[in-house]
């Protein structure tokens, strides 16, 4: 994620109070609107694609987005920027790190439909799940994530960001079969967006180039996951 993503918001159609309430409910962290994004920081990113996503059609179609690539290449900033544009279009949006989701559900009666936070995760038009792969998740995290993905499948849109190859998800979750089930459901309706290029944060010194080996492995794993689904069908 970028550490210099400043929040400068502007709503031109919705009443200010409603829009501000929706923005607050989304829970964005260091939001930078799409119009203010520094595209020169990572020239490998296809600007046209992200403006297309900002139009919200993937949300109307209940499609998912999986952003994968090294840390510091823009995934968090752009995921939130798309979410911000979705709010301006009238969609309900929730942004959370995977750790926040798991921690909250573990504390408050987990998967009960009477859990208001869990219900919000299910009903949001767009749920953004950030930081998949930063570190290993706690016990039963896979069960919680699967339930959210399963219940939203083909009904609502989800964006996930990850800096780890999909083959590593089993280790991160601590449950290889559950990780496979999550990916099977998620990738059925997903658009994969690889993030290449520079790593690090803008304006924080010299930035290095992402190694091709890690990036190639990430894309190979994603391709393999989609091939397995095509050959084996849904779980």
XYZ file of C-alpha atoms in Angstrom:
235
model
C 0.000 0.000 0.000
C 1.081 3.582 -0.456
C 1.746 5.535 2.697
C 1.201 8.933 1.082
C -2.334 8.375 -0.184
C -4.109 11.493 1.042
C -7.881 11.771 1.127
C -9.321 14.543 -1.018
C -12.942 13.738 -1.734
C -15.513 15.380 -3.940
C -19.140 14.354 -4.417
C -21.136 16.177 -7.051
C -24.434 14.253 -7.222
C -25.384 12.706 -3.879
C -26.367 14.786 -0.852
C -23.257 15.602 1.157
C -24.447 14.007 4.376
C -25.354 10.702 2.713
C -22.106 10.576 0.749
C -19.990 11.424 3.759
C -21.783 8.736 5.774
C -21.115 6.150 3.063
C -17.471 7.187 2.887
C -17.078 6.869 6.647
C -18.813 3.473 6.665
C -16.447 2.197 3.961
C -13.501 2.524 6.345
C -10.916 3.564 3.789
C -7.347 3.976 4.987
C -5.236 6.752 3.452
C -7.527 7.125 0.455
C -6.229 8.694 -2.759
C -8.890 9.305 -5.440
C -8.208 7.906 -8.892
C -7.827 11.377 -10.397
C -4.961 12.099 -7.995
C -3.107 8.808 -8.443
C 0.544 9.126 -9.490
C 0.599 6.951 -12.609
C 4.262 7.778 -13.234
C 5.182 5.897 -10.081
C 4.396 2.585 -11.785
C 4.147 3.008 -15.574
C 3.342 -0.714 -15.960
C -0.193 -0.039 -14.748
C -2.846 0.304 -17.440
C -4.670 3.525 -16.571
C -7.549 2.813 -18.963
C -8.348 -0.449 -17.189
C -8.766 1.184 -13.781
C -10.940 3.962 -15.148
C -13.058 1.269 -16.789
C -13.449 -0.483 -13.427
C -14.332 2.856 -11.846
C -17.430 2.858 -14.056
C -18.855 0.126 -11.812
C -19.992 -2.376 -14.440
C -18.163 -5.245 -12.714
C -20.196 -4.461 -9.576
C -23.447 -4.529 -11.531
C -22.395 -7.927 -12.909
C -21.378 -9.247 -9.439
C -17.854 -9.937 -10.691
C -14.718 -10.128 -8.545
C -11.285 -8.565 -8.928
C -8.038 -10.157 -7.772
C -5.050 -7.805 -7.678
C -1.782 -9.693 -7.278
C 1.814 -8.552 -7.189
C 4.654 -7.366 -4.967
C 4.045 -5.028 -2.052
C 4.187 -1.322 -2.822
C 3.079 -1.507 -6.461
C -0.265 0.264 -5.984
C -2.793 -2.475 -5.178
C -4.200 -0.946 -1.993
C -4.387 2.593 -3.372
C -6.140 1.546 -6.559
C -8.524 -0.867 -4.841
C -9.641 1.928 -2.531
C -9.831 4.422 -5.401
C -12.197 2.092 -7.262
C -14.230 1.740 -4.084
C -14.438 5.517 -3.749
C -15.746 5.836 -7.304
C -18.294 3.100 -6.539
C -19.625 5.142 -3.610
C -20.077 8.124 -5.913
C -22.150 5.841 -8.168
C -24.398 4.950 -5.240
C -22.982 1.528 -4.336
C -22.341 0.463 -0.754
C -18.665 -0.285 -0.133
C -16.675 -1.777 2.737
C -12.874 -1.771 2.883
C -11.095 -3.984 5.423
C -7.800 -5.785 5.726
C -8.166 -9.545 5.968
C -6.762 -9.303 9.496
C -9.466 -6.853 10.576
C -12.195 -9.091 9.184
C -10.896 -12.234 10.864
C -10.163 -10.509 14.162
C -13.593 -8.935 14.373
C -15.515 -12.096 13.470
C -13.513 -14.193 15.900
C -14.420 -11.819 18.721
C -18.111 -11.373 17.990
C -19.942 -14.643 17.496
C -18.160 -15.335 14.226
C -20.598 -16.366 11.470
C -23.936 -15.682 13.136
C -26.380 -13.908 10.843
C -27.199 -11.782 13.856
C -23.671 -10.410 13.855
C -24.205 -6.939 12.319
C -20.649 -6.680 10.977
C -20.855 -10.085 9.280
C -24.184 -9.068 7.774
C -22.560 -5.885 6.418
C -19.812 -7.956 4.774
C -22.467 -10.039 3.039
C -24.702 -7.179 1.895
C -22.170 -4.600 0.689
C -22.285 -4.114 -3.078
C -18.484 -4.076 -3.068
C -16.311 -5.640 -0.373
C -12.579 -4.859 -0.582
C -10.393 -7.382 1.283
C -6.840 -6.086 1.510
C -3.463 -7.448 2.623
C -3.875 -11.142 1.810
C -0.406 -12.592 2.141
C 1.322 -10.165 4.487
C 1.557 -12.871 7.144
C -0.022 -16.144 8.175
C -3.629 -15.869 9.296
C -4.893 -17.089 12.680
C -6.668 -20.390 13.246
C -10.053 -20.811 11.527
C -9.436 -17.759 9.344
C -10.011 -19.900 6.260
C -13.443 -20.932 7.498
C -14.437 -17.310 8.038
C -13.110 -16.130 4.673
C -14.714 -19.031 2.813
C -18.112 -18.287 4.348
C -17.925 -14.669 3.195
C -16.791 -15.572 -0.330
C -19.319 -18.412 -0.598
C -22.269 -16.315 0.585
C -21.372 -13.417 -1.755
C -20.697 -15.673 -4.762
C -22.539 -14.489 -7.903
C -24.523 -12.004 -5.782
C -22.051 -9.267 -4.831
C -18.608 -8.082 -5.969
C -15.394 -8.493 -4.027
C -11.922 -7.072 -4.631
C -9.022 -8.886 -3.020
C -5.363 -7.854 -2.995
C -2.487 -10.243 -2.432
C 1.286 -10.012 -2.564
C 1.803 -13.783 -2.428
C 1.446 -16.517 -5.087
C -1.887 -18.300 -4.984
C -0.044 -21.551 -4.261
C 0.929 -20.030 -0.903
C -2.633 -19.378 0.227
C -2.968 -22.823 1.775
C -0.017 -22.111 4.073
C -1.228 -18.600 4.854
C -4.683 -19.833 5.804
C -3.388 -22.989 7.465
C -5.851 -25.147 5.532
C -5.018 -26.173 1.960
C -8.462 -27.630 1.049
C -10.233 -24.505 2.325
C -7.828 -22.264 0.403
C -8.627 -24.251 -2.738
C -12.355 -23.876 -2.137
C -11.992 -20.127 -1.619
C -10.045 -19.707 -4.857
C -12.432 -21.964 -6.776
C -15.441 -19.864 -5.823
C -13.671 -16.528 -6.123
C -12.012 -17.128 -9.496
C -15.202 -18.313 -11.180
C -16.323 -14.698 -11.491
C -12.966 -12.954 -11.129
C -10.764 -10.718 -13.215
C -7.070 -11.162 -12.465
C -4.975 -7.981 -12.527
C -1.209 -8.533 -12.146
C 0.853 -5.710 -10.680
C 4.405 -5.525 -11.967
C 7.224 -3.036 -11.774
C 8.601 -0.965 -8.934
C 8.300 -1.890 -5.305
C 8.265 0.444 -2.340
C 6.367 3.653 -1.626
C 6.484 6.904 -3.593
C 8.665 9.690 -2.247
C 10.467 7.420 0.173
C 13.893 7.133 -1.387
C 15.244 4.879 -4.096
C 12.879 2.250 -5.431
C 13.948 -1.125 -6.736
C 12.614 -3.270 -9.544
C 10.448 -6.265 -8.725
C 12.180 -9.542 -9.461
C 10.787 -11.425 -12.468
C 10.992 -14.789 -10.718
C 8.505 -13.855 -7.987
C 6.183 -12.181 -10.444
C 6.265 -15.052 -12.938
C 5.538 -17.535 -10.160
C 2.548 -15.481 -9.065
C 1.046 -15.385 -12.546
C 1.752 -19.080 -13.141
C -0.033 -19.991 -9.919
C -3.061 -17.894 -10.850
C -3.198 -19.458 -14.313
C -2.952 -22.948 -12.811
C -5.779 -22.228 -10.385
C -8.057 -21.104 -13.203
C -7.095 -24.150 -15.306
C -7.903 -26.506 -12.427
C -11.319 -24.888 -12.116
C -11.987 -25.185 -15.851
C -11.057 -28.898 -15.858
C -12.538 -29.900 -12.541
C -15.593 -27.684 -12.176
C -16.933 -26.121 -9.025
C -16.463 -27.583 -5.576
